[in-house]
Amino acid sequence: MLNEHLFQLFLALMIGSVIGLEREINGKAAGFRTMALICVGSTILTLVSIHLGGTGSKDRIAANILTGIGFIGAGVVFKDGLNVTGITTAATIWVTAALGMCIGSDEYSLAIEGMILTIVVLFLFDNLLNLITRQREHRSYFIHFKKENVTSVIIFKANELNLKCVKKIETKTELNIKLSLNLFGSKENLEQFNTFLIHLENVKSFESFI
């Protein structure tokens, strides 16, 4: 029994460390040590739950592990304006705890398979997401130009570069005209659009935000 428990704890340490390594490499709040401890802790609590449950309910402690993990996950989620960060790390914490529970329940194959799928999502899906993002980047533009109306020229150039305009607002003052645009497209085409604005004679200034 002791040897089996040691095996379970070392397996939990390994699985938690492998998942935590990816988070550590990407500089996330919950990294190498945190994920290892979460997986080991979930395994220990599951073993204790089974031991204390006897012939009755063996899940009375294990059922509350994910509730407690939810508090840890909430601590890594941050909101900055319209942007929310840390959701993937919180989900990873939740999955790591579930893998620890699998180990404590002697479901070793399920734990290892779950670890492999988690690594696939964290590593490969991240690269796929970056590729998609490069093709569908979003930028907001605030363009100031002289009273000569060059809006049609700017819009024509955006269309020529296959940039999708989802919002256009044009305001006029005594000194100049301000054009607000929300554009979607590849990073390369957006950079070409920036170069076009820099060299466009009537444009006095412009701001670009991701």
Tab-separated table of C-alpha atoms in Angstrom, residues 90-188:
chain	number	residue	atom	x	y	z
A	90	ALA	CA	-7.617	29.040	-14.233
A	91	ALA	CA	-8.938	26.272	-16.486
A	92	THR	CA	-5.523	24.591	-16.389
A	93	ILE	CA	-5.592	24.640	-12.578
A	94	TRP	CA	-9.030	23.013	-12.650
A	95	VAL	CA	-7.897	20.299	-15.092
A	96	THR	CA	-4.702	19.633	-13.100
A	97	ALA	CA	-6.771	19.075	-9.965
A	98	ALA	CA	-9.009	16.674	-11.886
A	99	LEU	CA	-5.957	14.720	-13.057
A	100	GLY	CA	-4.779	14.473	-9.451
A	101	MET	CA	-8.169	13.065	-8.499
A	102	CYS	CA	-7.833	10.479	-11.283
A	103	ILE	CA	-4.504	9.353	-9.850
A	104	GLY	CA	-5.941	9.119	-6.343
A	105	SER	CA	-8.756	6.986	-7.750
A	106	ASP	CA	-6.287	4.564	-9.442
A	107	GLU	CA	-7.294	5.822	-12.897
A	108	TYR	CA	-3.697	6.129	-14.098
A	109	SER	CA	-4.396	5.730	-17.804
A	110	LEU	CA	-7.056	8.434	-17.684
A	111	ALA	CA	-4.662	10.768	-15.856
A	112	ILE	CA	-1.864	10.266	-18.396
A	113	GLU	CA	-4.227	10.602	-21.361
A	114	GLY	CA	-5.680	13.757	-19.815
A	115	MET	CA	-2.175	15.191	-19.327
A	116	ILE	CA	-1.302	14.527	-22.979
A	117	LEU	CA	-4.471	16.225	-24.218
A	118	THR	CA	-3.866	19.173	-21.886
A	119	ILE	CA	-0.335	19.650	-23.233
A	120	VAL	CA	-1.670	19.419	-26.794
A	121	VAL	CA	-4.191	22.173	-26.067
A	122	LEU	CA	-1.675	24.412	-24.282
A	123	PHE	CA	1.194	24.044	-26.772
A	124	LEU	CA	-0.245	23.224	-30.182
A	125	PHE	CA	-3.485	25.184	-29.877
A	126	ASP	CA	-1.511	28.246	-28.771
A	127	ASN	CA	0.546	28.135	-31.985
A	128	LEU	CA	-2.615	27.608	-34.030
A	129	LEU	CA	-4.278	30.560	-32.282
A	130	ASN	CA	-1.265	32.774	-33.016
A	131	LEU	CA	-1.467	31.798	-36.691
A	132	ILE	CA	-5.174	32.636	-36.824
A	133	THR	CA	-4.611	35.904	-34.954
A	134	ARG	CA	-1.953	36.975	-37.442
A	135	GLN	CA	-4.510	36.546	-40.209
A	136	ARG	CA	-7.365	38.216	-38.329
A	137	GLU	CA	-5.803	41.022	-36.320
A	138	HIS	CA	-7.947	43.937	-35.169
A	139	ARG	CA	-6.847	47.577	-34.996
A	140	SER	CA	-8.638	50.824	-34.287
A	141	TYR	CA	-7.551	53.952	-36.157
A	142	PHE	CA	-8.056	57.634	-35.414
A	143	ILE	CA	-6.991	59.590	-38.483
A	144	HIS	CA	-6.777	63.387	-38.615
A	145	PHE	CA	-6.519	65.142	-41.974
A	146	LYS	CA	-7.117	68.523	-43.568
A	147	LYS	CA	-10.494	69.669	-44.753
A	148	GLU	CA	-9.859	68.126	-48.130
A	149	ASN	CA	-11.919	64.964	-47.926
A	150	VAL	CA	-9.642	61.949	-48.293
A	151	THR	CA	-11.977	59.468	-46.621
A	152	SER	CA	-12.791	57.761	-49.909
A	153	VAL	CA	-9.070	57.364	-50.660
A	154	ILE	CA	-8.427	55.782	-47.250
A	155	ILE	CA	-11.392	53.419	-47.519
A	156	PHE	CA	-10.369	52.432	-51.057
A	157	LYS	CA	-6.865	51.559	-49.825
A	158	ALA	CA	-8.273	49.498	-46.956
A	159	ASN	CA	-10.423	47.523	-49.394
A	160	GLU	CA	-7.465	47.107	-51.747
A	161	LEU	CA	-5.481	45.523	-48.890
A	162	ASN	CA	-8.392	43.172	-48.064
A	163	LEU	CA	-8.996	44.884	-44.729
A	164	LYS	CA	-12.535	44.596	-43.442
A	165	CYS	CA	-13.972	47.812	-42.040
A	166	VAL	CA	-16.576	47.071	-39.358
A	167	LYS	CA	-17.067	50.612	-38.079
A	168	LYS	CA	-16.585	54.057	-39.590
A	169	ILE	CA	-17.235	57.370	-37.876
A	170	GLU	CA	-16.347	60.712	-39.448
A	171	THR	CA	-16.381	63.951	-37.437
A	172	LYS	CA	-15.519	67.459	-38.611
A	173	THR	CA	-14.118	70.471	-36.742
A	174	GLU	CA	-13.043	73.923	-37.861
A	175	LEU	CA	-9.446	72.764	-38.274
A	176	ASN	CA	-9.638	69.231	-39.586
A	177	ILE	CA	-11.626	66.040	-40.057
A	178	LYS	CA	-11.243	62.992	-37.831
A	179	LEU	CA	-11.959	59.549	-39.208
A	180	SER	CA	-12.383	56.588	-36.828
A	181	LEU	CA	-11.994	53.109	-38.302
A	182	ASN	CA	-12.062	49.569	-36.938
A	183	LEU	CA	-10.185	47.299	-39.339
A	184	PHE	CA	-9.704	43.521	-39.427
A	185	GLY	CA	-7.075	41.766	-41.520
A	186	SER	CA	-3.610	40.227	-41.576
A	187	LYS	CA	-0.787	41.874	-39.669
A	188	GLU	CA	1.199	42.401	-42.871
